[in-house]
Short mmCIF file of C-alpha atoms in Angstrom, two decimals:
data_model
loop_
_atom_site.label_atom_id
_atom_site.label_comp_id
_atom_site.label_asym_id
_atom_site.label_seq_id
_atom_site.Cartn_x
_atom_site.Cartn_y
_atom_site.Cartn_z
CA MET F 1 15.73 -112.90 70.49
CA ASP F 2 14.74 -112.16 66.90
CA VAL F 3 16.06 -115.35 66.10
CA TRP F 4 13.65 -117.39 68.43
CA LEU F 5 10.65 -115.04 67.55
CA PRO F 6 9.30 -117.09 64.66
CA TYR F 7 9.44 -120.29 66.88
CA ALA F 8 7.66 -118.33 69.70
CA TRP F 9 5.01 -117.54 66.78
CA ASP F 10 4.35 -121.00 66.19
CA VAL F 11 3.43 -121.63 69.90
CA VAL F 12 1.44 -118.42 69.67
CA ARG F 13 -0.40 -119.48 66.60
CA LEU F 14 -0.85 -123.20 67.45
CA GLY F 15 -2.03 -122.58 71.00
CA GLY F 16 -4.37 -119.88 69.76
CA MET F 17 -5.70 -122.66 67.26
CA LEU F 18 -5.91 -124.93 70.23
CA ALA F 19 -7.41 -122.43 72.82
CA ILE F 20 -10.56 -121.64 70.34
CA LEU F 21 -11.25 -125.40 69.72
CA LEU F 22 -10.61 -127.01 73.12
CA GLY F 23 -11.34 -124.22 74.92
CA LEU F 24 -14.89 -123.34 73.07
CA ALA F 25 -15.77 -126.98 73.04
CA GLY F 26 -16.66 -127.22 76.81
CA PRO F 27 -18.73 -124.12 77.26
CA LEU F 28 -20.69 -125.35 73.95
CA THR F 29 -21.81 -128.26 75.71
CA TRP F 30 -23.19 -126.12 78.50
CA ALA F 31 -24.28 -123.37 76.13
CA GLU F 32 -26.40 -126.48 74.22
CA ARG F 33 -27.84 -127.60 77.36
CA ARG F 34 -28.53 -124.44 78.88
CA GLN F 35 -29.94 -122.90 75.70
CA SER F 36 -32.03 -125.69 75.07
CA ALA F 37 -33.58 -125.40 78.69
CA MET F 38 -34.46 -121.65 77.73
CA ILE F 39 -36.14 -122.78 74.29
CA GLN F 40 -37.97 -125.37 76.18
CA ASP F 41 -38.60 -123.01 79.20
CA ARG F 42 -36.93 -125.33 81.76
CA ILE F 43 -33.92 -124.18 84.30
CA GLY F 44 -31.57 -126.61 82.64
CA PRO F 45 -28.12 -127.49 84.13
CA ASN F 46 -27.36 -125.60 87.58
CA ARG F 47 -26.52 -128.03 90.25
CA ALA F 48 -22.58 -128.57 90.07
CA ALA F 49 -21.09 -126.13 92.73
CA ILE F 50 -17.69 -125.10 94.26
CA LYS F 51 -18.33 -124.62 97.80
CA ILE F 52 -15.94 -121.69 99.05
CA GLY F 53 -16.64 -121.42 103.05
CA ASN F 54 -20.01 -121.64 103.40
CA LYS F 55 -21.06 -120.20 100.01
CA GLU F 56 -21.87 -122.69 97.05
CA TRP F 57 -20.88 -121.05 93.79
CA ARG F 58 -22.79 -122.46 90.95
CA ALA F 59 -21.86 -120.18 87.93
CA PHE F 60 -24.87 -120.83 86.04
CA GLY F 61 -24.20 -124.46 85.44
CA LEU F 62 -20.99 -123.45 83.81
CA LEU F 63 -19.17 -126.01 85.98
CA HIS F 64 -21.09 -129.04 84.20
CA PRO F 65 -18.59 -129.60 81.54
CA LEU F 66 -15.83 -129.88 83.94
CA ALA F 67 -17.92 -132.42 85.96
CA ASP F 68 -18.67 -134.21 82.77
CA VAL F 69 -15.27 -134.53 82.09
CA ILE F 70 -14.19 -135.94 85.25
CA LYS F 71 -17.31 -138.17 85.47
CA LEU F 72 -16.15 -139.45 81.86
CA LEU F 73 -12.66 -139.94 82.53
CA THR F 74 -13.24 -141.68 85.62
CA LYS F 75 -16.29 -144.07 84.19
CA GLU F 76 -15.79 -147.78 83.82
CA ASP F 77 -14.84 -148.52 79.88
CA THR F 78 -17.25 -151.24 78.93
CA VAL F 79 -16.40 -153.00 75.74
CA ASN F 80 -18.92 -155.27 73.82
CA ILE F 81 -17.40 -159.10 73.77
CA ARG F 82 -17.76 -159.35 70.29
CA ALA F 83 -16.44 -156.07 69.21
CA ASP F 84 -13.47 -155.78 67.21
CA ARG F 85 -11.21 -154.34 70.04
CA PHE F 86 -8.73 -152.92 67.57
CA LEU F 87 -11.07 -150.99 65.53
CA TYR F 88 -13.14 -150.16 68.18
CA ASN F 89 -10.46 -148.42 70.18
CA LEU F 90 -9.19 -146.33 66.89
CA ALA F 91 -12.49 -145.14 66.02
CA PRO F 92 -12.91 -142.16 68.61
CA PHE F 93 -9.40 -141.18 67.47
CA ILE F 94 -10.27 -141.25 63.72
CA SER F 95 -13.14 -139.20 64.50
CA LEU F 96 -11.53 -136.64 66.72
CA VAL F 97 -8.40 -135.92 64.79
CA PRO F 98 -10.00 -134.52 61.31
CA ALA F 99 -11.95 -132.42 63.52
CA LEU F 100 -9.26 -130.70 65.21
CA VAL F 101 -6.65 -130.40 62.47
CA THR F 102 -9.51 -128.98 59.65
CA PHE F 103 -9.16 -125.78 61.52
CA ALA F 104 -5.22 -125.12 60.68
CA VAL F 105 -5.81 -123.26 57.41
CA ILE F 106 -8.43 -120.94 58.90
CA PRO F 107 -7.02 -117.47 59.84
CA PHE F 108 -8.11 -116.20 63.13
CA GLY F 109 -6.50 -112.78 62.71
CA PRO F 110 -4.60 -110.63 60.26
CA ASP F 111 -1.07 -111.11 59.89
CA VAL F 112 0.51 -109.19 62.71
CA THR F 113 3.57 -106.93 61.81
CA ILE F 114 6.59 -107.01 64.31
CA ASN F 115 9.89 -104.77 63.44
CA GLY F 116 8.48 -104.89 59.75
CA VAL F 117 8.09 -108.94 59.60
CA ALA F 118 4.78 -110.14 59.23
CA TYR F 119 3.61 -112.88 61.18
CA PRO F 120 0.44 -115.00 60.18
CA LEU F 121 -2.30 -115.88 62.66
CA GLN F 122 -2.96 -118.84 60.78
CA VAL F 123 -1.81 -122.06 61.75
CA ALA F 124 -0.83 -123.14 58.05
CA ARG F 125 -0.81 -120.86 54.88
CA LEU F 126 -1.37 -123.69 52.04
CA ASP F 127 -1.64 -122.67 48.36
CA ALA F 128 -4.60 -125.55 48.39
CA GLY F 129 -5.90 -124.45 51.56
CA ILE F 130 -9.43 -125.07 50.78
CA LEU F 131 -8.92 -128.41 49.22
CA TYR F 132 -7.20 -129.46 52.23
CA MET F 133 -9.99 -128.45 54.40
CA PHE F 134 -12.39 -130.61 52.37
CA ALA F 135 -9.31 -133.69 52.35
CA VAL F 136 -9.22 -133.74 56.08
CA SER F 137 -12.93 -133.26 57.11
CA SER F 138 -13.44 -136.22 54.36
CA LEU F 139 -11.85 -138.49 56.74
CA ALA F 140 -14.11 -138.05 59.39
CA VAL F 141 -16.44 -140.49 58.00
CA PHE F 142 -14.08 -143.46 58.81
CA GLY F 143 -14.34 -142.81 62.67
CA VAL F 144 -17.86 -142.60 62.48
CA SER F 145 -18.53 -145.90 60.10
CA LEU F 146 -15.26 -147.71 62.02
CA ALA F 147 -17.14 -147.20 65.42
CA GLY F 148 -20.46 -148.46 63.88
CA TYR F 149 -18.90 -151.55 62.44
CA ALA F 150 -16.36 -152.55 65.41
CA SER F 151 -19.07 -152.39 67.93
CA ALA F 152 -20.84 -155.61 66.91
CA SER F 153 -24.08 -154.10 67.50
CA LYS F 154 -26.93 -153.85 65.16
CA LEU F 155 -27.96 -150.46 66.30
CA ALA F 156 -24.47 -149.21 66.11
CA MET F 157 -24.15 -150.26 62.72
CA MET F 158 -27.24 -148.96 61.31
CA GLY F 159 -25.97 -145.52 62.62
CA GLY F 160 -22.79 -146.03 60.99
CA LEU F 161 -24.18 -146.97 57.68
CA ARG F 162 -26.60 -144.19 57.72
CA ALA F 163 -23.85 -141.97 58.76
CA ALA F 164 -21.20 -142.97 56.07
CA ALA F 165 -24.16 -142.78 53.32
CA GLN F 166 -25.15 -139.29 54.54
CA MET F 167 -21.59 -137.75 54.78
CA ILE F 168 -20.60 -139.07 51.56
CA SER F 169 -23.78 -137.89 49.72
CA TYR F 170 -23.60 -134.07 51.28
CA GLU F 171 -19.75 -133.95 50.78
CA VAL F 172 -20.40 -133.35 46.93
CA ALA F 173 -22.65 -130.75 47.42
CA MET F 174 -20.57 -129.16 50.03
CA GLY F 175 -17.46 -129.03 47.73
CA LEU F 176 -19.41 -127.77 45.03
CA SER F 177 -21.41 -125.11 46.81
CA ILE F 178 -17.92 -123.53 47.51
CA MET F 179 -16.43 -123.30 44.07
CA GLY F 180 -18.32 -120.72 42.82
CA LEU F 181 -16.69 -118.55 45.78
CA VAL F 182 -13.33 -119.76 44.24
CA LEU F 183 -13.98 -118.84 41.01
CA TYR F 184 -15.10 -115.23 42.32
CA TYR F 185 -12.04 -114.70 44.46
CA GLY F 186 -9.50 -116.65 42.13
CA THR F 187 -7.82 -118.12 45.04
CA LEU F 188 -8.18 -121.56 46.94
CA GLU F 189 -6.19 -119.83 50.05
CA PRO F 190 -8.20 -118.85 53.24
CA TYR F 191 -6.25 -115.98 54.00
CA ALA F 192 -6.17 -114.58 50.15
CA MET F 193 -9.79 -115.01 50.35
CA VAL F 194 -10.36 -113.15 53.58
CA ARG F 195 -8.28 -110.22 52.07
CA ALA F 196 -10.26 -110.15 49.01
CA GLN F 197 -13.42 -109.62 51.10
CA GLY F 198 -12.13 -106.34 52.54
CA GLU F 199 -13.09 -104.64 48.98
CA LEU F 200 -16.31 -102.71 48.67
CA LEU F 201 -18.93 -103.67 45.76
CA PHE F 202 -20.49 -100.71 44.70
CA GLY F 203 -18.48 -98.62 46.84
CA PHE F 204 -20.54 -99.49 50.04
CA LEU F 205 -21.15 -103.07 50.51
CA PRO F 206 -18.39 -105.03 51.93
CA ALA F 207 -17.34 -107.89 49.23
CA TRP F 208 -18.37 -110.84 51.86
CA GLY F 209 -19.09 -114.23 50.22
CA VAL F 210 -22.57 -113.92 51.37
CA PHE F 211 -23.34 -111.14 49.40
CA VAL F 212 -21.34 -112.26 46.24
CA GLN F 213 -22.79 -115.76 46.57
CA PRO F 214 -26.13 -115.85 48.70
CA LEU F 215 -27.08 -119.00 47.30
CA ALA F 216 -23.95 -120.73 48.08
CA PHE F 217 -24.45 -119.78 51.57
CA ILE F 218 -27.36 -121.48 52.00
CA LEU F 219 -26.19 -124.62 50.37
CA PHE F 220 -23.18 -124.72 52.09
CA PHE F 221 -24.47 -124.26 55.33
CA THR F 222 -27.23 -127.08 54.72
CA ALA F 223 -24.48 -129.48 53.48
CA ALA F 224 -22.09 -128.69 56.57
CA THR F 225 -24.91 -129.37 58.94
CA ALA F 226 -25.89 -132.57 57.52
CA GLU F 227 -22.00 -133.38 57.17
CA ASN F 228 -21.82 -132.68 61.08
CA LYS F 229 -24.82 -134.97 61.34
CA ARG F 230 -26.48 -132.33 63.90
CA ILE F 231 -30.66 -131.88 63.95
CA PRO F 232 -32.27 -132.02 61.53
CA PHE F 233 -29.93 -134.34 59.68
CA ASP F 234 -29.10 -136.19 62.99
CA LEU F 235 -30.33 -139.62 61.17
CA ALA F 236 -26.85 -141.22 62.45
CA GLU F 237 -27.87 -140.70 65.98
CA GLY F 238 -31.32 -140.31 66.22
CA GLU F 239 -31.32 -140.25 70.06
CA SER F 240 -35.17 -141.43 70.29
CA GLU F 241 -34.80 -144.30 67.74
CA ILE F 242 -31.25 -146.01 67.39
CA ILE F 243 -28.85 -143.87 69.30
CA GLY F 244 -26.07 -144.40 66.73
CA TYR F 245 -22.76 -145.31 65.73
CA PHE F 246 -21.60 -144.54 69.58
CA VAL F 247 -24.39 -146.69 71.40
CA GLU F 248 -21.59 -149.20 72.96
CA TYR F 249 -19.15 -146.50 73.90
CA SER F 250 -18.86 -145.29 77.38
CA GLY F 251 -16.36 -143.16 79.62
CA MET F 252 -14.17 -141.05 77.56
CA LYS F 253 -14.07 -142.85 74.09
CA PHE F 254 -17.72 -141.67 74.15
CA GLY F 255 -16.50 -138.20 75.26
CA MET F 256 -14.41 -137.96 72.21
CA PHE F 257 -16.92 -138.74 69.99
CA TYR F 258 -18.91 -135.75 72.00
CA MET F 259 -16.04 -133.38 71.70
CA ALA F 260 -15.57 -133.98 67.95
CA GLU F 261 -19.26 -133.07 67.55
CA TYR F 262 -18.44 -129.45 69.30
CA ILE F 263 -15.33 -129.10 67.53
CA GLU F 264 -16.90 -129.86 64.19
CA VAL F 265 -19.52 -126.94 65.58
CA ILE F 266 -16.78 -124.56 65.73
CA VAL F 267 -14.98 -125.48 62.89
CA VAL F 268 -18.10 -125.25 60.50
CA ALA F 269 -18.74 -121.44 62.28
CA GLY F 270 -14.90 -120.80 61.49
CA THR F 271 -15.46 -121.79 57.90
CA LEU F 272 -18.56 -119.96 57.08
CA THR F 273 -17.03 -116.91 58.70
CA THR F 274 -13.87 -116.95 56.90
CA LEU F 275 -15.37 -117.95 53.46
CA PHE F 276 -18.95 -116.35 53.63
CA PHE F 277 -18.43 -113.35 56.35
CA GLY F 278 -15.45 -111.81 55.84
CA GLY F 279 -13.20 -113.46 58.55
CA TRP F 280 -11.56 -110.97 60.68
CA GLN F 281 -12.45 -108.07 58.27
CA ILE F 282 -14.58 -105.20 59.80
CA PRO F 283 -16.48 -103.18 57.11
CA TYR F 284 -14.74 -99.88 56.16
CA LEU F 285 -11.65 -101.06 58.64
CA MET F 286 -8.77 -100.52 56.52
CA ASP F 287 -5.07 -101.51 57.73
CA HIS F 288 -4.75 -97.75 59.05
CA GLY F 289 -8.00 -97.41 60.67
CA PHE F 290 -11.71 -96.66 59.49
CA VAL F 291 -12.45 -94.99 56.08
CA PHE F 292 -16.16 -94.63 55.60
CA PRO F 293 -17.63 -94.52 52.28
CA TRP F 294 -19.78 -91.41 53.01
CA GLY F 295 -16.55 -89.77 54.10
CA GLY F 296 -14.60 -89.13 57.06
CA GLY F 297 -12.91 -92.00 59.11
CA LEU F 298 -10.68 -92.53 62.24
CA ASP F 299 -6.87 -93.20 62.11
CA LEU F 300 -6.15 -96.56 64.58
CA SER F 301 -2.85 -98.04 65.15
CA HIS F 302 -1.52 -101.37 63.81
CA ALA F 303 -2.00 -102.82 67.01
CA ALA F 304 -5.45 -101.52 67.62
CA VAL F 305 -6.64 -102.46 64.23
CA THR F 306 -5.23 -106.38 64.93
CA VAL F 307 -7.06 -106.62 68.17
CA LEU F 308 -10.23 -105.18 66.42
CA ARG F 309 -10.12 -107.74 63.95
CA ILE F 310 -9.04 -110.75 66.00
CA GLY F 311 -12.39 -109.76 68.42
CA ALA F 312 -14.37 -109.42 64.77
CA PHE F 313 -13.44 -112.84 63.97
CA MET F 314 -14.01 -114.36 67.60
CA GLY F 315 -17.56 -112.75 67.33
CA LYS F 316 -18.59 -113.68 64.14
CA LEU F 317 -17.43 -117.25 65.49
CA LEU F 318 -19.52 -117.34 68.29
CA PHE F 319 -22.58 -115.92 66.57
CA PHE F 320 -22.28 -118.88 64.04
CA CYS F 321 -21.63 -121.64 67.11
CA TRP F 322 -24.76 -119.81 68.65
CA PHE F 323 -26.95 -119.98 65.38
CA GLN F 324 -26.12 -123.83 64.84
CA LEU F 325 -27.21 -124.50 68.37
CA MET F 326 -30.37 -122.57 67.94
CA LEU F 327 -31.03 -124.76 64.80
CA ARG F 328 -30.80 -128.01 66.58
CA TRP F 329 -33.61 -126.69 69.18
CA THR F 330 -35.84 -125.30 66.36
CA LEU F 331 -36.29 -128.03 63.83
CA PRO F 332 -37.58 -131.67 63.72
CA ARG F 333 -35.47 -134.33 62.20
CA PHE F 334 -35.83 -135.33 58.46
CA ARG F 335 -36.87 -139.00 57.51
CA TYR F 336 -34.11 -140.69 55.61
CA ASP F 337 -35.31 -140.72 52.29
CA GLN F 338 -35.93 -136.92 52.72
CA VAL F 339 -32.41 -136.47 53.47
CA MET F 340 -31.07 -138.46 50.71
CA SER F 341 -33.52 -136.81 48.21
CA LEU F 342 -32.32 -133.12 49.46
CA GLY F 343 -28.99 -133.89 48.93
CA TRP F 344 -28.79 -135.63 45.56
CA ARG F 345 -32.01 -134.36 43.95
CA ARG F 346 -31.98 -130.51 45.50
CA LEU F 347 -28.46 -129.61 46.71
CA LEU F 348 -26.51 -131.31 43.92
CA PRO F 349 -28.28 -129.88 40.97
CA ILE F 350 -28.30 -126.43 42.68
CA SER F 351 -24.99 -126.30 43.12
CA LEU F 352 -23.86 -127.26 39.83
CA ALA F 353 -26.11 -124.60 38.47
CA ASN F 354 -24.72 -122.34 40.89
CA LEU F 355 -21.25 -123.31 39.60
CA VAL F 356 -22.08 -123.07 36.09
CA VAL F 357 -24.06 -119.41 36.22
CA THR F 358 -20.84 -117.97 38.51
CA ALA F 359 -18.51 -119.33 35.87
CA ALA F 360 -20.20 -117.72 33.10
CA VAL F 361 -20.56 -114.38 34.92
CA VAL F 362 -16.91 -114.08 36.09
CA LEU F 363 -15.82 -115.08 32.54
CA TRP F 364 -18.23 -111.73 31.34
CA LEU F 365 -16.88 -109.95 34.06
CA GLU F 366 -13.38 -110.41 33.15
CA ALA F 367 -14.04 -110.05 29.25
CA MET M 1 24.18 -133.28 49.58
CA GLY M 2 24.49 -134.03 53.10
CA PHE M 3 22.01 -135.69 55.55
CA THR M 4 19.06 -133.25 55.93
CA PRO M 5 15.81 -133.50 58.20
CA GLU M 6 13.95 -133.66 54.77
CA ALA M 7 15.86 -137.00 53.79
CA LEU M 8 15.11 -138.51 57.30
CA LEU M 9 11.72 -137.76 57.15
CA PHE M 10 11.57 -139.37 53.64
CA ALA M 11 13.09 -142.26 54.86
CA VAL M 12 10.45 -142.41 57.69
CA PHE M 13 7.77 -142.31 55.27
CA SER M 14 9.01 -144.44 52.34
CA VAL M 15 9.42 -147.10 55.24
CA SER M 16 5.72 -146.29 56.63
CA SER M 17 4.45 -146.74 53.34
CA VAL M 18 5.97 -150.05 52.40
CA ILE M 19 4.92 -151.67 55.85
CA ALA M 20 1.61 -150.07 55.14
CA ALA M 21 1.54 -151.82 51.47
CA LEU M 22 2.29 -154.81 53.20
CA GLY M 23 -0.42 -154.90 55.53
CA VAL M 24 -2.82 -154.45 52.44
CA VAL M 25 -1.49 -157.48 51.19
CA VAL M 26 -0.94 -159.82 54.33
CA ILE M 27 -3.88 -158.76 56.87
CA ARG M 28 -6.94 -161.22 56.27
CA ASP M 29 -9.47 -158.77 57.90
CA PRO M 30 -10.79 -156.51 54.82
CA VAL M 31 -11.51 -153.59 56.83
CA LYS M 32 -8.26 -153.64 58.42
CA ALA M 33 -6.41 -154.28 55.03
CA ALA M 34 -8.51 -151.42 53.78
CA LEU M 35 -7.25 -149.26 56.76
CA SER M 36 -3.96 -149.89 55.96
CA LEU M 37 -4.11 -148.91 52.59
CA ILE M 38 -5.40 -145.61 53.73
CA ALA M 39 -2.31 -145.50 55.84
CA CYS M 40 -0.33 -146.22 52.59
CA PHE M 41 -1.60 -143.23 51.06
CA PHE M 42 -0.89 -141.08 53.79
CA SER M 43 2.49 -141.99 53.95
CA ILE M 44 2.74 -141.43 49.93
CA SER M 45 0.85 -137.87 50.51
CA CYS M 46 3.56 -137.25 53.18
CA LEU M 47 6.46 -138.13 50.54
CA PHE M 48 4.65 -135.65 47.88
CA VAL M 49 5.04 -132.77 50.39
CA LEU M 50 8.57 -133.63 50.90
CA GLN M 51 8.88 -133.02 47.04
CA SER M 52 7.06 -129.91 47.12
CA ALA M 53 3.95 -131.29 45.43
CA GLU M 54 1.50 -130.14 47.93
CA LEU M 55 -1.63 -129.78 45.59
CA LEU M 56 -0.86 -133.51 44.58
CA ALA M 57 -0.61 -134.65 48.38
CA VAL M 58 -3.78 -132.78 49.30
CA LEU M 59 -5.56 -134.79 46.26
CA GLU M 60 -3.98 -138.03 47.06
CA ILE M 61 -6.03 -137.68 50.49
CA LEU M 62 -8.98 -136.17 48.98
CA VAL M 63 -9.87 -138.60 45.92
CA TYR M 64 -8.31 -141.85 47.36
CA ALA M 65 -8.51 -141.74 51.16
CA GLY M 66 -11.70 -139.56 51.56
CA ALA M 67 -13.66 -140.77 48.50
CA ILE M 68 -12.14 -144.04 47.08
CA MET M 69 -11.32 -145.57 50.29
CA VAL M 70 -14.56 -144.70 52.10
CA LEU M 71 -16.75 -146.22 49.48
CA PHE M 72 -14.48 -149.46 49.75
CA VAL M 73 -15.03 -149.62 53.68
CA PHE M 74 -18.82 -149.01 53.10
CA VAL M 75 -19.17 -151.55 50.77
CA ILE M 76 -17.07 -154.07 52.91
CA MET M 77 -19.03 -153.13 55.86
CA LEU M 78 -22.36 -153.91 53.88
CA VAL M 79 -21.41 -157.47 52.46
CA GLU M 80 -19.22 -158.93 54.90
CA ASN M 81 -19.81 -161.61 57.28
CA ARG M 82 -17.40 -161.30 60.37
CA ASP M 83 -17.43 -164.88 61.42
CA GLU M 84 -16.69 -166.00 57.76
CA ALA M 85 -12.81 -166.24 57.21
CA ILE M 86 -11.37 -167.29 53.84
CA VAL M 87 -10.41 -170.78 55.01
CA ASN M 88 -9.48 -172.74 51.92
CA PRO M 89 -8.41 -169.76 49.30
CA ALA M 90 -8.56 -170.86 45.58
CA LEU M 91 -5.36 -171.15 43.06
CA GLY M 92 -5.42 -167.70 42.04
CA GLN M 93 -5.38 -166.36 45.45
CA ARG M 94 -2.59 -168.49 46.65
CA LEU M 95 -0.33 -167.35 43.67
CA GLY M 96 -1.69 -163.88 44.37
CA VAL M 97 -0.13 -163.43 47.62
CA PRO M 98 3.75 -163.79 46.43
CA LEU M 99 2.88 -161.85 43.12
CA LYS M 100 1.89 -158.91 45.53
CA LEU M 101 4.76 -159.46 48.14
CA ALA M 102 6.99 -159.13 44.77
CA ALA M 103 5.46 -156.02 43.66
CA VAL M 104 5.67 -154.34 47.55
CA ALA M 105 9.13 -155.53 47.41
CA LEU M 106 9.77 -153.68 44.12
CA VAL M 107 8.32 -150.40 45.11
CA ALA M 108 10.60 -150.84 48.50
CA PHE M 109 13.62 -151.26 46.74
CA ALA M 110 12.85 -148.27 44.64
CA LEU M 111 12.08 -145.96 47.62
CA LEU M 112 14.87 -147.18 49.60
CA ASN M 113 17.21 -146.81 46.59
CA GLY M 114 15.92 -142.98 46.72
CA VAL M 115 16.57 -142.66 50.35
CA ARG M 116 20.43 -143.95 49.59
CA ARG M 117 20.96 -141.68 47.30
CA ALA M 118 19.16 -138.95 49.02
CA GLY M 119 18.88 -137.05 45.72
CA LEU M 120 15.77 -134.95 47.09
CA SER M 121 16.17 -131.96 44.56
CA THR M 122 17.16 -128.77 46.36
CA PRO M 123 14.67 -126.23 46.35
CA GLU M 124 16.89 -123.62 44.44
CA ASP M 125 16.74 -125.63 41.11
CA LEU M 126 12.70 -125.59 41.21
CA PRO M 127 10.68 -122.92 39.98
CA THR M 128 8.94 -120.93 43.03
CA ASP M 129 5.34 -121.92 42.17
CA PHE M 130 6.25 -125.69 41.50
CA GLY M 131 3.63 -127.68 42.31
CA SER M 132 1.35 -124.87 43.41
CA VAL M 133 -2.50 -124.83 42.29
CA SER M 134 -2.16 -122.41 39.43
CA SER M 135 1.13 -123.93 37.81
CA VAL M 136 -0.67 -127.34 37.69
CA GLY M 137 -3.78 -125.67 36.35
CA HIS M 138 -1.89 -123.68 33.88
CA GLU M 139 0.02 -127.11 32.81
CA PHE M 140 -3.66 -128.79 32.42
CA PHE M 141 -5.13 -126.24 30.70
CA ASP M 142 -2.65 -124.87 28.38
CA ASN M 143 -0.24 -127.79 27.59
CA PHE M 144 -2.22 -130.81 28.13
CA LEU M 145 -5.88 -129.91 27.25
CA PHE M 146 -6.61 -132.43 24.97
CA HIS M 147 -5.42 -135.09 27.42
CA PHE M 148 -7.34 -133.53 29.99
CA GLU M 149 -10.45 -133.77 28.38
CA VAL M 150 -10.06 -137.12 26.89
CA THR M 151 -9.43 -138.35 30.41
CA SER M 152 -12.84 -136.53 31.55
CA VAL M 153 -14.73 -138.25 28.79
CA LEU M 154 -13.45 -141.12 30.05
CA LEU M 155 -14.62 -141.12 33.24
CA LEU M 156 -18.00 -140.06 32.01
CA VAL M 157 -18.18 -143.17 30.15
CA GLY M 158 -17.15 -144.92 33.19
CA ILE M 159 -20.18 -143.37 35.08
CA VAL M 160 -22.57 -144.12 32.12
CA GLY M 161 -21.23 -147.71 32.11
CA ALA M 162 -21.94 -148.32 36.03
CA VAL M 163 -25.38 -146.70 35.77
CA VAL M 164 -26.20 -149.14 32.96
CA ILE M 165 -24.91 -152.29 34.48
CA SER M 166 -26.59 -151.50 37.96
CA LYS M 167 -29.90 -150.48 35.95
CA ARG M 168 -29.65 -154.19 34.19
CA ARG M 169 -29.77 -156.35 37.47
CA LYS M 170 -33.31 -154.85 38.10
CA PRO M 171 -36.31 -157.19 37.50
CA GLN M 172 -37.83 -156.42 34.17
CA THR M 173 -41.78 -155.05 34.74
#
């Protein structure tokens, strides 16, 4: 049995990742619609129902994502006659795959020890994990720009070009904003970063990224929202003006772009949790139980600590998903020149300054 | 050294990298040729992973596929008129194709020769942190600091040059 355990564990961690990404993406579309309805004093989607006996079971509209998928899968797939069919069909895949595989380096729980062997709750523990995240997520721009290009539609082309320009611009600030954290924790490996965030500053404050690098948190969150092309940075879509790069897509090909967007929301939430909010760490919870800085504590078994920590990760993940949805329905859209000037003239210099100051402080602390 | 899964994967990715490189040369549509180049970078990145150079593999994707090729595709999309194919290529372009094919063939030979020998170094004769971020970083900043700094100055000169050239095009007022 012990021989098979590592393979079974691979299934567990891969399945865990896919369950988080695919299992949450559907409910997130529901949450987005339902939450926007609440914000705007509407009722929102609540018609889809399953009839059991004489009773209709509506589940607060939770069946809508299901009904949507069935609709998208069975819808006629129209293709513009002048479109480049090969690139047109390829683009949704190029858009979805980076969103799916970025999560591989995010640890969604602490190592589980079975018979003295540690099994990680992380699909890939790469030495250059954060670089991997940036490398893979930088590929998403191909899906978007190819979709705009291959559609042979002026509005789609506009959307594709806007998206490409915006994603290139904000990638720089996004990468630089993280480097301060990398300097402070001295590692590029997300699991080691989460481990380091279990330390305490001044004996009581958890050494979470947001306390160590508050400016980097704001910079990264802004850049990540722009990278994800959500309001207030939804110039590539601008549903009231150009519809965007997927205007010519129908059926499940559109569905894949839609899915990619929500999976990216989850990935951004996971990244924020991991880098800035201690990942699966709970303040004062050590490997053997709670140890409070004001004295006292509570001993817990390994299993209980593991379950608590996975729960903490999921809770933080859900919070940041919710937070991103709320932002979307709170803020108005930027103008295009404002987006560009924010990216290049504000975020980039500020993140560079943040990096230089952090480097100086780290050097001074080590000296 | 016998036949290992690594050798099989090495063969698969060498072949795919050569086919992708060939695609860059022979495909007419510039966007598809650029995509083929990205596929080639991916295959090469996989080859790096197989040779325990993970950092190099990630940087290959991050820099070449994720940054440089994005700009390539962006510019091609901006300037290209899809209905306009090159009907009558110039002499230089005619000569270029055989030269490019020869270059691809040379790379293919080198890679396939590597497959034939299957001379992948076994993990035992490598240091455990080979190819890791810290070991590459130590090489850069301990042994090759001067070269590293010269390269960065060279890149800076390139940036300044690009800015100067793009400014000169603007009408003088």
